[in-house]
Short mmCIF file of C-alpha atoms in Angstrom, two decimals:
data_model
loop_
_atom_site.label_atom_id
_atom_site.label_comp_id
_atom_site.label_asym_id
_atom_site.label_seq_id
_atom_site.Cartn_x
_atom_site.Cartn_y
_atom_site.Cartn_z
CA MET A 1 -15.75 0.40 36.56
CA TYR A 2 -18.07 1.61 33.78
CA ARG A 3 -17.99 -1.79 32.05
CA ALA A 4 -20.02 -3.36 34.84
CA PHE A 5 -22.32 -0.34 35.14
CA TYR A 6 -23.16 -0.41 31.42
CA SER A 7 -23.07 -4.23 31.17
CA LEU A 8 -20.20 -4.30 28.67
CA SER A 9 -18.15 -7.43 28.05
CA LYS A 10 -15.00 -5.49 27.19
CA ARG A 11 -13.66 -1.96 26.98
CA PRO A 12 -14.86 -0.03 23.91
CA PHE A 13 -12.89 2.55 21.93
CA SER A 14 -9.59 0.76 22.46
CA LYS A 15 -6.77 0.96 19.91
CA GLU A 16 -6.19 -2.75 20.54
CA ILE A 17 -8.73 -3.87 17.98
CA ASP A 18 -8.54 -6.84 15.65
CA PRO A 19 -8.12 -5.66 12.05
CA VAL A 20 -11.23 -7.62 11.03
CA ASN A 21 -13.26 -5.40 13.37
CA MET A 22 -11.96 -2.10 12.01
CA PHE A 23 -14.68 0.43 11.25
CA ALA A 24 -14.99 0.79 7.49
CA SER A 25 -15.21 4.56 7.04
CA SER A 26 -15.10 5.93 3.50
CA SER A 27 -11.54 7.20 4.06
CA TYR A 28 -10.41 3.83 5.45
CA GLU A 29 -11.91 1.97 2.50
CA GLU A 30 -10.31 4.38 0.04
CA LEU A 31 -6.89 3.96 1.63
CA LEU A 32 -7.18 0.17 1.49
CA ALA A 33 -8.04 0.44 -2.21
CA ARG A 34 -4.99 2.64 -2.82
CA LEU A 35 -2.78 0.21 -0.89
CA ALA A 36 -4.16 -2.68 -2.95
CA PHE A 37 -3.09 -0.78 -6.07
CA LEU A 38 0.37 -0.33 -4.56
CA LYS A 39 0.55 -4.03 -3.71
CA ASP A 40 -0.26 -5.00 -7.30
CA ASN A 41 2.14 -2.53 -8.90
CA ARG A 42 4.90 -2.30 -6.24
CA GLY A 43 7.04 0.76 -5.64
CA MET A 44 6.61 3.73 -3.31
CA GLY A 45 3.41 5.07 -1.78
CA LEU A 46 2.61 7.96 0.54
CA VAL A 47 0.00 8.06 3.32
CA THR A 48 -0.54 11.29 5.24
CA GLY A 49 -3.05 12.47 7.81
CA GLU A 50 -3.50 14.34 11.05
CA ALA A 51 -2.48 12.74 14.34
CA GLY A 52 -5.10 10.18 15.31
CA SER A 53 -6.61 9.95 11.82
CA GLY A 54 -6.20 6.17 11.64
CA LYS A 55 -3.18 5.94 9.33
CA THR A 56 -1.26 3.36 11.30
CA SER A 57 -4.36 1.29 12.11
CA ALA A 58 -5.25 1.09 8.42
CA LEU A 59 -1.69 0.10 7.52
CA ARG A 60 -1.78 -2.59 10.20
CA ALA A 61 -5.02 -3.94 8.76
CA PHE A 62 -3.55 -3.91 5.26
CA ALA A 63 -0.42 -5.75 6.37
CA SER A 64 -2.44 -8.37 8.24
CA SER A 65 -4.45 -9.09 5.09
CA LEU A 66 -1.36 -10.09 3.11
CA ASN A 67 -0.25 -13.67 2.56
CA SER A 68 2.78 -14.13 4.81
CA SER A 69 4.30 -16.59 2.35
CA LEU A 70 4.30 -13.91 -0.37
CA PHE A 71 5.06 -10.73 1.61
CA LYS A 72 7.51 -9.93 4.40
CA MET A 73 6.82 -6.77 6.42
CA ALA A 74 9.22 -4.46 8.22
CA TYR A 75 7.82 -1.54 10.22
CA PHE A 76 9.89 1.42 11.46
CA PRO A 77 8.64 4.45 13.43
CA LEU A 78 11.17 7.11 12.47
CA SER A 79 10.96 8.73 15.90
CA THR A 80 12.99 5.84 17.30
CA VAL A 81 15.65 5.30 14.64
CA THR A 82 18.58 7.07 13.01
CA VAL A 83 19.59 6.45 9.41
CA ASN A 84 22.12 3.84 10.51
CA ASP A 85 19.58 2.27 12.88
CA PHE A 86 17.16 2.05 9.97
CA TYR A 87 19.73 0.40 7.72
CA ARG A 88 20.67 -2.12 10.39
CA GLY A 89 17.07 -2.80 11.35
CA LEU A 90 16.12 -3.33 7.72
CA ALA A 91 19.04 -5.70 7.30
CA PHE A 92 17.90 -7.75 10.30
CA SER A 93 14.31 -7.86 9.02
CA LEU A 94 15.67 -9.18 5.72
CA ASP A 95 17.43 -11.95 7.66
CA ILE A 96 20.96 -10.76 7.00
CA SER A 97 23.74 -9.89 9.41
CA PRO A 98 24.49 -6.18 8.87
CA ALA A 99 27.94 -5.17 7.72
CA PHE A 100 29.89 -2.55 9.61
CA ARG A 101 30.57 -0.10 6.78
CA LYS A 102 27.60 1.81 5.40
CA VAL A 103 28.57 1.20 1.78
CA ASP A 104 28.62 -2.56 2.42
CA LEU A 105 25.35 -2.42 4.34
CA PHE A 106 23.75 -0.53 1.45
CA ARG A 107 24.83 -3.26 -0.99
CA GLN A 108 23.67 -6.02 1.39
CA ILE A 109 20.17 -4.57 1.64
CA GLN A 110 19.74 -4.13 -2.10
CA GLU A 111 20.97 -7.66 -2.75
CA ALA A 112 18.71 -9.09 -0.05
CA ILE A 113 15.63 -7.31 -1.45
CA THR A 114 16.50 -8.51 -4.95
CA GLU A 115 17.01 -12.10 -3.78
CA SER A 116 13.80 -12.05 -1.75
CA PHE A 117 11.70 -10.88 -4.68
CA TYR A 118 13.31 -12.71 -7.60
CA GLY A 119 14.75 -15.74 -5.80
CA LYS A 120 12.27 -16.49 -3.01
CA LYS A 121 9.22 -14.84 -4.66
CA ILE A 122 8.60 -12.88 -1.46
CA THR A 123 7.94 -9.13 -1.77
CA PRO A 124 9.42 -7.01 1.03
CA LEU A 125 6.85 -4.56 2.46
CA ILE A 126 8.57 -1.71 4.31
CA ILE A 127 6.47 0.80 6.26
CA LEU A 128 8.16 3.97 7.53
CA ASP A 129 6.00 5.86 10.03
CA GLU A 130 6.27 9.37 11.52
CA LEU A 131 8.22 10.53 8.48
CA GLN A 132 7.29 14.16 9.12
CA LEU A 133 10.30 13.97 11.47
CA ALA A 134 12.65 12.89 8.70
CA THR A 135 15.72 14.95 7.90
CA PRO A 136 16.58 15.83 4.29
CA THR A 137 19.50 13.41 4.58
CA PHE A 138 17.20 10.55 5.56
CA LEU A 139 14.85 11.23 2.64
CA ASN A 140 17.80 11.35 0.25
CA GLU A 141 18.92 7.97 1.57
CA LEU A 142 15.52 6.50 0.71
CA HIS A 143 15.79 7.74 -2.85
CA LEU A 144 19.20 6.13 -3.23
CA LEU A 145 18.53 2.88 -1.37
CA PHE A 146 15.37 2.04 -3.28
CA ASN A 147 16.81 2.62 -6.74
CA PHE A 148 17.14 -0.78 -8.44
CA ASN A 149 18.57 -1.49 -11.90
CA MET A 150 18.77 2.23 -12.73
CA ASP A 151 15.17 2.62 -11.50
CA ALA A 152 13.86 0.06 -13.99
CA HIS A 153 12.37 -2.36 -11.42
CA ASN A 154 10.60 -2.17 -8.06
CA PRO A 155 11.14 -5.48 -6.20
CA TYR A 156 9.55 -4.04 -3.04
CA ILE A 157 6.66 -2.08 -1.56
CA LEU A 158 7.66 1.02 0.40
CA VAL A 159 5.02 3.02 2.29
CA LEU A 160 5.96 6.46 3.60
CA CYS A 161 3.59 7.56 6.34
CA GLY A 162 3.38 10.78 8.33
CA MET A 163 1.54 13.93 9.28
CA PRO A 164 0.80 16.73 6.74
CA PRO A 165 4.19 18.50 7.18
CA LEU A 166 5.67 15.54 5.31
CA LEU A 167 3.91 16.84 2.17
CA ASN A 168 5.75 20.13 2.52
CA LYS A 169 9.10 18.38 2.86
CA LEU A 170 8.51 16.28 -0.22
CA SER A 171 7.45 19.33 -2.25
CA LEU A 172 10.89 20.95 -1.92
CA ALA A 173 13.04 21.02 -5.02
CA HIS A 174 15.81 18.83 -3.64
CA GLN A 175 13.28 16.09 -2.74
CA GLN A 176 11.77 15.82 -6.22
CA PRO A 177 13.75 12.68 -7.11
CA LEU A 178 11.89 10.92 -4.26
CA ASN A 179 8.58 12.76 -4.64
CA GLN A 180 8.28 11.98 -8.34
CA ARG A 181 8.77 8.26 -7.73
CA LEU A 182 5.63 7.98 -5.60
CA ILE A 183 3.01 5.98 -7.49
CA MET A 184 0.33 6.22 -4.79
CA ARG A 185 -0.70 9.09 -2.52
CA TYR A 186 -3.54 9.40 -0.06
CA LYS A 187 -4.44 11.83 2.72
CA MET A 188 -6.73 10.51 5.47
CA GLN A 189 -10.03 12.33 5.94
CA PRO A 190 -12.06 12.71 9.16
CA PHE A 191 -15.31 10.83 9.75
CA THR A 192 -18.49 12.50 8.57
CA LYS A 193 -21.21 13.13 11.17
CA ALA A 194 -23.03 10.02 9.99
CA GLU A 195 -19.83 8.01 10.30
CA VAL A 196 -19.23 9.25 13.85
CA THR A 197 -22.67 7.94 14.82
CA ALA A 198 -22.05 4.62 13.05
CA TYR A 199 -18.57 4.34 14.57
CA ILE A 200 -19.79 4.82 18.14
CA ASP A 201 -22.54 2.25 17.55
CA HIS A 202 -19.98 -0.12 16.03
CA GLN A 203 -17.60 0.21 18.98
CA MET A 204 -20.33 -0.24 21.57
CA LYS A 205 -21.66 -3.37 19.87
CA LEU A 206 -18.14 -4.83 19.79
CA ALA A 207 -17.98 -4.15 23.53
CA GLY A 208 -21.18 -6.12 24.09
CA SER A 209 -23.78 -3.35 24.33
CA ASN A 210 -27.25 -4.42 23.17
CA HIS A 211 -28.93 -1.00 23.45
CA PRO A 212 -27.94 2.65 22.81
CA ILE A 213 -25.96 4.21 25.66
CA PHE A 214 -25.02 7.58 24.12
CA THR A 215 -27.84 10.04 23.51
CA ASP A 216 -28.17 11.74 20.13
CA ASN A 217 -27.04 15.04 21.67
CA ALA A 218 -23.99 13.35 23.20
CA ILE A 219 -23.01 11.91 19.83
CA GLU A 220 -23.51 15.30 18.21
CA ALA A 221 -21.22 16.86 20.82
CA ILE A 222 -18.55 14.18 20.30
CA SER A 223 -18.71 14.73 16.55
CA SER A 224 -18.37 18.49 16.93
CA VAL A 225 -15.53 18.50 19.46
CA SER A 226 -13.52 15.70 17.80
CA ARG A 227 -14.00 17.13 14.29
CA GLY A 228 -14.37 13.52 13.18
CA TRP A 229 -10.86 12.32 14.04
CA PRO A 230 -10.97 8.72 15.38
CA ARG A 231 -8.45 9.07 18.22
CA LEU A 232 -10.27 12.09 19.64
CA ILE A 233 -13.60 10.28 19.32
CA ASN A 234 -12.15 7.35 21.27
CA SER A 235 -10.80 9.61 24.00
CA LEU A 236 -14.01 11.61 24.35
CA ALA A 237 -16.31 8.60 24.28
CA SER A 238 -14.25 6.61 26.80
CA THR A 239 -14.00 9.51 29.23
CA SER A 240 -17.72 10.26 28.80
CA LEU A 241 -18.52 6.71 29.83
CA VAL A 242 -16.49 7.21 33.00
CA TYR A 243 -18.41 10.41 33.85
CA GLY A 244 -21.71 8.78 32.95
CA CYS A 245 -20.97 5.96 35.34
CA GLN A 246 -19.94 8.35 38.12
CA LYS A 247 -23.17 10.31 37.69
CA GLY A 248 -25.27 7.15 37.51
CA LEU A 249 -26.54 7.96 34.02
CA GLN A 250 -28.23 5.13 32.16
CA HIS A 251 -27.55 7.11 29.00
CA VAL A 252 -24.43 9.24 28.47
CA ASP A 253 -25.61 12.79 27.83
CA GLU A 254 -24.17 15.99 26.40
CA ASP A 255 -23.07 17.23 29.83
CA ALA A 256 -20.91 14.13 30.32
CA VAL A 257 -19.28 14.80 26.96
CA ARG A 258 -18.59 18.42 27.95
CA MET A 259 -16.92 17.25 31.14
CA ALA A 260 -14.89 14.71 29.18
CA ALA A 261 -13.82 17.35 26.68
CA SER A 262 -12.63 19.60 29.50
CA GLU A 263 -10.62 16.77 31.04
CA VAL A 264 -8.84 15.79 27.82
CA GLY A 265 -8.14 19.40 26.99
CA LEU A 266 -10.51 19.92 24.05
#
């Protein structure tokens, strides 16, 4: 509805965005630099951030930038898997038929990772998302599973990703064997006010807009209510466009943003 009203070629503020069109905020650029370090050195890294901070989008962009003949990715959202599901899913992503017994499956995975890296020259990239939901048992399994040659080699890249409570879990004494093996850590930061303005402009141009649609006051309101978190910006801006269209506004104003904020519960 609002696309025609505002002469847009496609819907802006969608999470379905090509990685090449990702907005390069300072936090996004810093995370990509940290991930590049992890890629070059291999081992375990940690990415944390609030819900909607752009963690998963940045990881998707990083993964898409890798040479598929040199890296093989496996992605697991922890909210949908148990420890055994994870083991079996990882086995399948490593192109092996999982054994029935856990001890055999453990050995299969380690051997497959070793063969992939040393034999095929392909580095497994394993991304575990929503790890703030992980149990102590699951985290202990990670420490054990990714211990190769008495911890002398890292023939893999493992990225642990989750919300800030994950930091608290890893800080506990019984998780220090895993925590101390992390060679990269980064916590996502919100957009600055200037970045919120640039982000909205970026999204609208991608959608085909050739002139400003949001007023300065509307952008200020979006920045304030969202606190700079990308997912909230997307929700507020999209809903504001709907209200702007309904009210026949050529430019989305602060009142439309207030109405949008009320609707999305902010």
